[in-house]
Structures are given as structure tokens and as C-alpha cells.
Coordinates of C-alpha atoms in Angstrom, one line a residue:
M848 CA 27.0 9.5 0.3
E849 CA 23.3 10.0 -0.5
Q850 CA 21.1 10.6 2.5
P851 CA 18.2 8.1 3.0
I852 CA 14.7 9.4 2.3
R853 CA 13.3 10.5 5.6
K854 CA 10.1 8.8 7.0
I855 CA 8.0 11.3 8.9
I856 CA 4.6 10.6 10.6
H857 CA 2.2 13.2 11.7
I858 CA -0.4 12.0 14.2
D859 CA -3.4 14.2 14.9
M860 CA -6.1 13.1 17.4
D861 CA -9.6 13.5 16.2
A862 CA -11.6 16.3 17.9
F863 CA -9.5 15.4 21.0
F864 CA -11.1 17.2 23.9
A865 CA -14.6 16.5 22.7
S866 CA -13.8 12.9 21.9
V867 CA -12.5 12.4 25.5
E868 CA -15.8 13.8 26.8
Q869 CA -17.8 11.5 24.5
R870 CA -15.7 8.5 25.5
D871 CA -16.2 9.2 29.2
N872 CA -19.9 10.1 29.0
P873 CA -21.9 7.7 26.7
E874 CA -24.8 10.1 26.7
L875 CA -22.8 12.5 24.7
R876 CA -21.9 10.1 21.9
G877 CA -23.3 10.9 18.5
K878 CA -24.4 14.4 19.7
P879 CA -23.0 17.9 19.0
V880 CA -20.6 18.7 21.9
A881 CA -18.6 21.9 22.7
V882 CA -15.9 21.8 25.3
G883 CA -15.6 25.1 27.1
G884 CA -17.9 28.1 27.3
S885 CA -21.7 28.1 27.8
K886 CA -24.7 29.2 25.9
A887 CA -24.4 32.6 27.6
R888 CA -20.8 33.4 27.0
G889 CA -17.2 32.2 26.7
V890 CA -15.3 30.6 23.9
V891 CA -15.4 27.1 22.5
A892 CA -12.1 25.2 23.2
A893 CA -13.1 22.2 21.0
A894 CA -16.0 20.8 19.1
S895 CA -17.1 17.3 18.2
Y896 CA -17.6 16.3 14.6
E897 CA -21.3 16.4 15.1
A898 CA -21.0 20.0 16.1
R899 CA -18.6 20.9 13.3
K900 CA -21.3 20.1 10.8
Y901 CA -23.1 23.2 12.0
G902 CA -20.0 25.4 11.7
V903 CA -19.0 25.2 15.4
H904 CA -15.3 25.2 15.9
S905 CA -12.6 26.0 18.4
A906 CA -12.1 29.7 19.2
L907 CA -15.7 30.5 18.2
A908 CA -17.7 32.6 20.6
S909 CA -20.0 30.3 22.6
K910 CA -23.0 32.5 22.0
I911 CA -22.6 32.2 18.2
A912 CA -22.0 28.5 18.5
A913 CA -25.3 28.1 20.3
Q914 CA -27.0 30.1 17.6
R915 CA -25.6 27.9 14.9
C916 CA -26.4 24.7 16.7
P917 CA -29.3 25.2 19.2
Q918 CA -29.0 21.5 20.4
L919 CA -25.3 22.0 21.2
I920 CA -24.3 20.5 24.5
F921 CA -21.6 22.5 26.4
V922 CA -19.4 20.6 28.8
K923 CA -16.7 21.9 31.2
A924 CA -13.1 21.4 30.1
R925 CA -11.1 18.9 32.1
F926 CA -7.5 19.7 31.1
D927 CA -6.0 17.4 33.8
V928 CA -7.8 14.5 32.0
Y929 CA -6.7 15.6 28.5
S930 CA -3.1 15.9 29.7
A931 CA -3.2 12.4 31.2
V932 CA -4.5 10.9 28.0
S933 CA -1.9 12.9 26.0
R934 CA 0.9 11.4 28.2
Q935 CA -0.5 7.9 27.4
I936 CA -0.4 8.6 23.7
R937 CA 3.1 10.0 23.8
E938 CA 4.3 6.8 25.6
I939 CA 3.1 4.9 22.6
F940 CA 5.1 7.2 20.3
Y941 CA 8.2 6.8 22.3
S942 CA 8.0 3.0 22.0
Y943 CA 8.8 3.5 18.3
T944 CA 11.2 6.4 18.3
D945 CA 12.8 9.1 20.5
L946 CA 12.4 11.6 17.7
V947 CA 9.0 12.9 18.8
E948 CA 8.1 16.6 18.4
P949 CA 4.8 17.4 20.2
L950 CA 3.0 20.4 18.8
S951 CA 0.2 20.3 21.4
L952 CA -1.6 17.8 23.6
D953 CA -3.2 16.2 20.6
E954 CA -0.6 16.1 17.8
A955 CA 3.0 15.4 17.1
Y956 CA 5.6 14.6 14.5
L957 CA 7.6 11.4 14.6
D958 CA 10.7 10.6 12.6
V959 CA 10.8 6.8 12.1
T960 CA 13.5 6.7 9.4
E961 CA 15.4 4.6 12.0
N962 CA 13.1 3.2 14.7
K963 CA 13.2 1.0 17.8
I964 CA 11.4 -2.0 16.2
G965 CA 13.4 -2.1 13.0
M966 CA 10.4 -1.7 10.8
P967 CA 11.3 -0.2 7.4
S968 CA 7.7 0.8 6.6
A969 CA 6.5 4.1 8.1
S970 CA 3.0 3.3 6.9
I971 CA 2.9 0.1 8.9
I972 CA 4.2 1.9 12.0
A973 CA 1.6 4.7 11.6
K974 CA -1.3 2.2 11.3
E975 CA 0.0 0.2 14.3
I976 CA 0.2 3.5 16.3
K977 CA -3.4 4.3 15.4
Q978 CA -4.5 0.8 16.5
R979 CA -2.7 1.0 19.8
I980 CA -4.2 4.5 20.5
L981 CA -7.7 3.1 19.9
K982 CA -7.1 0.0 22.0
E983 CA -5.3 1.8 24.9
T984 CA -7.4 5.1 25.1
G985 CA -10.6 4.3 23.2
L986 CA -9.9 7.3 20.9
T987 CA -9.2 7.6 17.2
A988 CA -6.4 9.4 15.5
S989 CA -5.6 10.4 11.9
A990 CA -2.1 9.8 10.5
G991 CA -0.2 11.3 7.6
V992 CA 3.0 9.8 6.3
S993 CA 5.5 11.3 3.9
F994 CA 9.2 12.3 3.5
N995 CA 9.0 15.7 5.2
K996 CA 7.0 17.5 7.9
F997 CA 5.0 19.7 5.6
L998 CA 3.7 16.8 3.6
A999 CA 3.0 14.6 6.6
K1000 CA 0.9 17.4 8.2
I1001 CA -1.0 17.9 5.0
A1002 CA -1.6 14.2 4.7
S1003 CA -3.0 13.8 8.2
D1004 CA -5.7 16.4 7.4
M1005 CA -6.8 14.7 4.2
D1006 CA -8.9 11.9 5.5
K1007 CA -10.2 12.9 9.0
P1008 CA -11.5 11.4 11.2
N1009 CA -9.7 8.1 11.8
G1010 CA -7.8 8.6 8.5
F1011 CA -4.6 7.5 7.0
T1012 CA -2.9 9.1 4.0
L1013 CA 0.5 8.4 2.5
I1014 CA 2.2 10.9 0.2
T1015 CA 5.1 9.3 -1.7
P1016 CA 7.9 11.3 -3.4
D1017 CA 6.5 10.6 -6.9
K1018 CA 3.1 12.0 -6.0
A1019 CA 4.2 14.9 -3.8
E1020 CA 4.3 17.7 -6.4
E1021 CA 1.0 16.7 -7.8
V1022 CA -0.7 16.7 -4.4
V1023 CA 0.7 20.1 -3.5
A1024 CA -0.2 21.6 -6.9
G1025 CA -3.9 20.7 -6.4
L1026 CA -4.0 21.9 -2.8
E1027 CA -6.1 25.0 -2.0
I1028 CA -3.9 27.7 -0.7
E1029 CA -5.8 28.0 2.6
K1030 CA -5.1 24.4 3.4
F1031 CA -1.3 24.9 3.3
H1032 CA 0.2 24.4 6.8
G1033 CA 1.8 27.7 7.8
I1034 CA -0.6 29.9 5.7
G1035 CA -3.2 31.5 8.0
K1036 CA -6.4 33.2 7.0
V1037 CA -5.0 36.7 6.6
T1038 CA -2.1 35.5 4.4
A1039 CA -4.4 33.2 2.4
A1040 CA -6.7 36.2 1.7
K1041 CA -3.8 38.2 0.5
M1042 CA -2.6 35.4 -1.8
Q1043 CA -6.1 35.0 -3.2
S1044 CA -6.2 38.7 -3.9
M1045 CA -3.0 38.2 -5.9
G1046 CA -4.6 35.3 -7.9
I1047 CA -2.8 32.6 -5.9
L1048 CA -5.6 30.1 -5.3
T1049 CA -3.7 26.7 -5.3
G1050 CA -0.3 25.2 -4.9
A1051 CA 0.1 25.3 -8.7
D1052 CA -0.5 29.1 -8.6
L1053 CA 2.0 29.5 -5.8
R1054 CA 4.6 27.6 -7.7
Q1055 CA 4.4 30.1 -10.6
R1056 CA 5.8 32.9 -8.4
T1057 CA 9.5 33.5 -7.9
E1058 CA 11.2 33.4 -4.6
E1059 CA 12.1 37.1 -4.9
E1060 CA 8.4 38.0 -5.5
L1061 CA 7.2 36.0 -2.5
V1062 CA 9.8 37.5 -0.2
R1063 CA 8.8 41.0 -1.5
H1064 CA 5.2 40.4 -0.6
F1065 CA 5.5 38.3 2.5
G1066 CA 8.9 38.9 3.9
K1067 CA 11.3 36.1 4.9
V1068 CA 8.5 33.5 5.2
G1069 CA 8.2 33.9 1.5
R1070 CA 11.2 31.6 1.1
Y1071 CA 9.3 28.9 3.0
Y1072 CA 6.3 29.4 0.7
F1073 CA 8.5 29.0 -2.3
R1074 CA 10.0 25.7 -1.1
V1075 CA 6.7 24.1 0.1
A1076 CA 5.1 24.9 -3.2
R1077 CA 7.7 22.5 -4.6
A1078 CA 7.1 19.9 -1.8
Q1079 CA 10.4 20.8 -0.2
D1080 CA 10.8 21.0 3.6
E1081 CA 14.2 20.3 5.2
R1082 CA 13.0 21.0 8.8
E1083 CA 14.0 18.2 11.2
V1084 CA 11.8 16.6 13.8
Q1085 CA 12.9 18.3 17.0
P1086 CA 12.3 16.2 20.1
H1087 CA 13.0 19.1 22.5
R1088 CA 11.0 22.0 21.2
I1089 CA 11.4 24.8 23.7
R1090 CA 8.2 26.4 25.0
K1091 CA 8.8 29.9 26.2
S1092 CA 5.7 30.0 28.4
I1093 CA 3.1 27.7 30.0
G1094 CA -0.4 29.0 30.8
S1095 CA -4.1 28.5 31.4
E1096 CA -7.0 30.9 31.3
R1097 CA -10.8 30.9 31.8
T1098 CA -13.7 33.0 30.6
F1099 CA -16.5 33.0 33.1
D1100 CA -20.3 32.6 32.6
T1101 CA -20.9 35.5 35.0
D1102 CA -18.5 38.4 35.6
L1103 CA -16.6 38.1 38.9
T1104 CA -16.7 41.0 41.3
E1105 CA -15.7 39.4 44.6
E1106 CA -12.1 38.8 45.6
D1107 CA -12.9 35.3 47.0
D1108 CA -14.4 34.2 43.7
M1109 CA -11.3 35.4 41.8
L1110 CA -9.0 33.7 44.2
E1111 CA -10.9 30.4 43.9
R1112 CA -10.4 30.6 40.1
L1113 CA -6.8 31.5 40.4
L1114 CA -6.2 28.4 42.6
H1115 CA -7.6 26.1 39.9
L1116 CA -5.6 27.8 37.2
S1117 CA -2.4 27.6 39.3
E1118 CA -3.0 23.8 39.7
E1119 CA -3.4 23.4 35.9
V1120 CA -0.2 25.3 35.1
A1121 CA 1.7 23.4 37.7
Q1122 CA 0.5 20.1 36.2
D1123 CA 1.7 21.2 32.8
M1124 CA 5.1 22.2 34.3
A1125 CA 5.5 18.9 35.9
R1126 CA 4.7 17.1 32.7
L1127 CA 7.3 19.2 30.8
Q1128 CA 9.7 19.0 33.7
A1129 CA 10.0 22.7 33.8
T1130 CA 10.5 25.4 36.4
A1131 CA 9.9 29.2 36.0
K1132 CA 10.9 32.5 37.4
T1133 CA 8.1 34.7 36.1
V1134 CA 4.3 34.7 36.6
T1135 CA 2.0 36.8 34.5
L1136 CA -1.6 37.4 35.6
K1137 CA -4.1 38.2 32.7
I1138 CA -7.3 40.1 33.6
K1139 CA -10.0 40.8 31.1
Y1140 CA -12.8 43.1 32.3
F1141 CA -16.5 43.1 31.3
D1142 CA -15.9 45.6 28.5
F1143 CA -13.0 43.4 27.1
T1144 CA -10.3 45.8 28.4
L1145 CA -7.2 43.7 29.0
N1146 CA -4.7 44.2 31.9
T1147 CA -1.6 42.1 32.6
R1148 CA 0.6 42.1 35.7
S1149 CA 3.9 40.2 36.0
K1150 CA 6.5 39.5 38.6
T1151 CA 9.9 37.8 38.2
Y1152 CA 12.0 36.1 40.9
L1153 CA 15.7 35.3 41.0
S1154 CA 14.9 31.7 42.1
E1155 CA 12.9 29.1 40.3
F1156 CA 9.5 27.7 41.3
S1157 CA 7.2 24.9 40.0
S1158 CA 4.6 24.2 42.6
A1159 CA 0.9 25.2 42.4
D1160 CA 1.2 26.8 45.9
A1161 CA 4.1 29.1 44.7
I1162 CA 2.2 30.0 41.5
Y1163 CA -1.0 30.7 43.4
T1164 CA 0.8 32.8 46.0
I1165 CA 2.4 35.0 43.3
A1166 CA -0.8 35.3 41.3
R1167 CA -2.7 36.3 44.5
E1168 CA -0.2 39.0 45.1
L1169 CA -0.5 40.2 41.5
L1170 CA -4.3 40.3 41.8
R1171 CA -4.1 42.7 44.8
L1172 CA -1.3 44.9 43.4
P1173 CA -1.4 47.7 42.6
Q1174 CA -5.1 47.2 43.5
L1175 CA -7.9 44.6 43.2
P1176 CA -9.6 44.7 39.8
P1177 CA -11.8 47.8 39.9
Y1178 CA -14.3 46.5 37.3
P1179 CA -16.2 43.1 36.9
V1180 CA -13.8 40.5 35.6
R1181 CA -14.8 38.4 32.5
L1182 CA -11.6 36.3 32.2
L1183 CA -8.6 35.4 34.4
G1184 CA -5.4 33.7 33.1
I1185 CA -2.1 32.7 34.6
S1186 CA 1.1 32.0 32.6
V1187 CA 4.7 31.3 33.7
S1188 CA 7.8 32.1 31.7
S1189 CA 11.6 32.4 32.1
L1190 CA 11.5 28.6 31.9
T1191 CA 14.2 26.1 32.7
Y1192 CA 13.8 22.5 31.7
Q1193 CA 15.1 19.4 33.5
H1194 CA 17.6 18.5 30.8
D1195 CA 19.1 22.0 31.0
R1196 CA 19.5 21.7 34.8
L1197 CA 21.2 18.3 34.5
R1198 CA 23.5 19.6 31.9
E1199 CA 24.4 22.8 33.7
G1200 CA 24.5 21.2 37.2
Y1201 CA 22.3 23.4 39.2
Q1202 CA 18.8 23.5 40.7
L1203 CA 17.4 26.4 42.5
T1204 CA 13.8 26.3 43.8
L1205 CA 11.5 28.8 45.4
E1206 CA 8.5 27.4 47.4
L1207 CA 6.4 30.1 49.0

């Protein structure tokens, strides 16, 4: 029996962190905004579309961002707010299908081949989701609709912000053929540069290469490149993508030298990590403390327990111990980060019938 054509939606919030800040502070609307960092130092976590016109983007050094856009407004990140809005948005997704695969706080795949409202049109569902997100959160999202994940992701990027794009089976190969190679989902800057040096500039160029040749140059992932060049992607939407770690980190405007200042930052980081763990219904056994010194030297310290923990108090207690052992940071600290790993999720505990907790 022939399988029905899948109906996949990719929803991507528009400049999510920055848009939340502009929503909550009318004075920021229409202005170039960077979330995270400062004019002196740090890294941009997100940029508004007004800032992007100047070449400001996420992961850009704040100092460079300020040089590119002198009128750039830096605002402090509020991850608890972004997480809360993300939960609102996911509740909208789940009202249509349980096959939701979150990729981050601001984007997800949905398989609506069969859906809770019995709607045969994925396009109508996607447009309705966009309208509900705007009405319930005051934010815009872009949506891509197609018959596989690769094409849905490509589609959502084609008409941002507040866009909608449908790629139908009869147009798929044509769309992929005309796509610049650096716009392929799954092809990063380094790989794109290597492909360009080989004369592979577009999807049409990529399609001219054999699978054997792509595997020889790029390893196993070459098989993926061979398939997507032909608009083929059999990956299913996975509603329970397993995250191996959960973490949060901060770069400081001024290097930290006092233990009390470091402990204060660790407390906030612990609370953020615990909030994410609660949202994901996860517990952990390992805490890793990340320390970056003034000269960018990186040091990590980890500790693993036999029992599980999930509270901010437990995470902070362990992180505090790691900060002091084997010694307090001997040099000024530029960045601190906390991550937890060896994770167990609620659905695993229910299935296996156990629950061990450690509260310090």
C-alpha cells in the first residue's frame, strides 16, 4: 500500500529574543536591538531585524556589533521570559498534533499528516498557527510547509519575517536546484566554503556529483547531501528528541575577581538551568562548571553523583563546590557557565519505574 505524502510544517519565530524585548518595551520598537552583551564586551545572543540590516547577528562579538551599528541598543537577556513564551507557543502546536519536534526555544517541526482537527490542508494549519501565535503572544512567526523536514526548513527561511512558503512535490527539485549551497540546512560555513572551492555553488551543482564522490570528500554526511540535492529526506518528526545536556552561561561586562560576585552569578545560572530542567521534565547526575579567564583560557570542572537532582539549590551547591575545588579561579573571570548532563527524562522514569533524587 502506497504511503500518503507527509505534511510537515516548520515554524520559526522571527528574531525571537529581540522581538520579545520589543514587545515588552514599546520604546525599543523599530530600533536596532541586541540581546546580550554590551558595547564593551560579550556576545550578541539575538538581534532585531533593524539591527541585522547593519550586519549584527547572533554569536557576533558585542564590540564589533557596536562598531557596525553605533546606535545599537543592548538589553539584558531574560531567558525565563523567553522560556515561558516558548511554552505558550508549544501549547498551540500540541493543539494540532502530538508529533512536535522542538529544535530550540523558537523553532520546531510539526507532522500534521494526521492531526487533531481533521484538517487535510497543512497550509491552512500553518497559517492558523501563525495567527494564533500573533494573537496569543503578540509575536510573528514564519512557516514553511512541504512533504519533508529539509524542504519545510528551507521554506520557512524564504520569506522572513512573518512569512509563509509552500514547497509542493512538483516544485521541489526546481527549488533545490536554484538554492545557493550556503542556504542548505545542514551545510555550515566551513563545508559551504569547501564545496564552493570544488565548484559546487548551487543545488544544481551538488546534484551533478555522485554519492561516492560526496562521501569521499565529506564522509558519511555526503549521503545526506546526495539525497537532499534531489529533495529527498526520509527523517521523521521525532517528538522526544533527547538532549544530552542542559546549560546556561554568561560573559560579564567586567572581569570577576571576588568569590562573592562569582557565587552570585552561579546562583542565577543555577536557577536558569533548573527552570529548563523543569520544562523538559529532566533530572541530572552530572554538573559541569565552565570558567573562561580574562585571556580566554578555558577551564572546566565536573562532578557526577549516583543519585539524581533537579533543583536550583542542588545545582548551585555543586557548582559552588566546583568553583572552590581544586582552588578558586586564580585569574580574573570573563565567563561562567553551568551545564548538567547524565540526564533522565520523566517518560523514562515512568517506563522504568524508579525515581531517585538528591537535594542538597
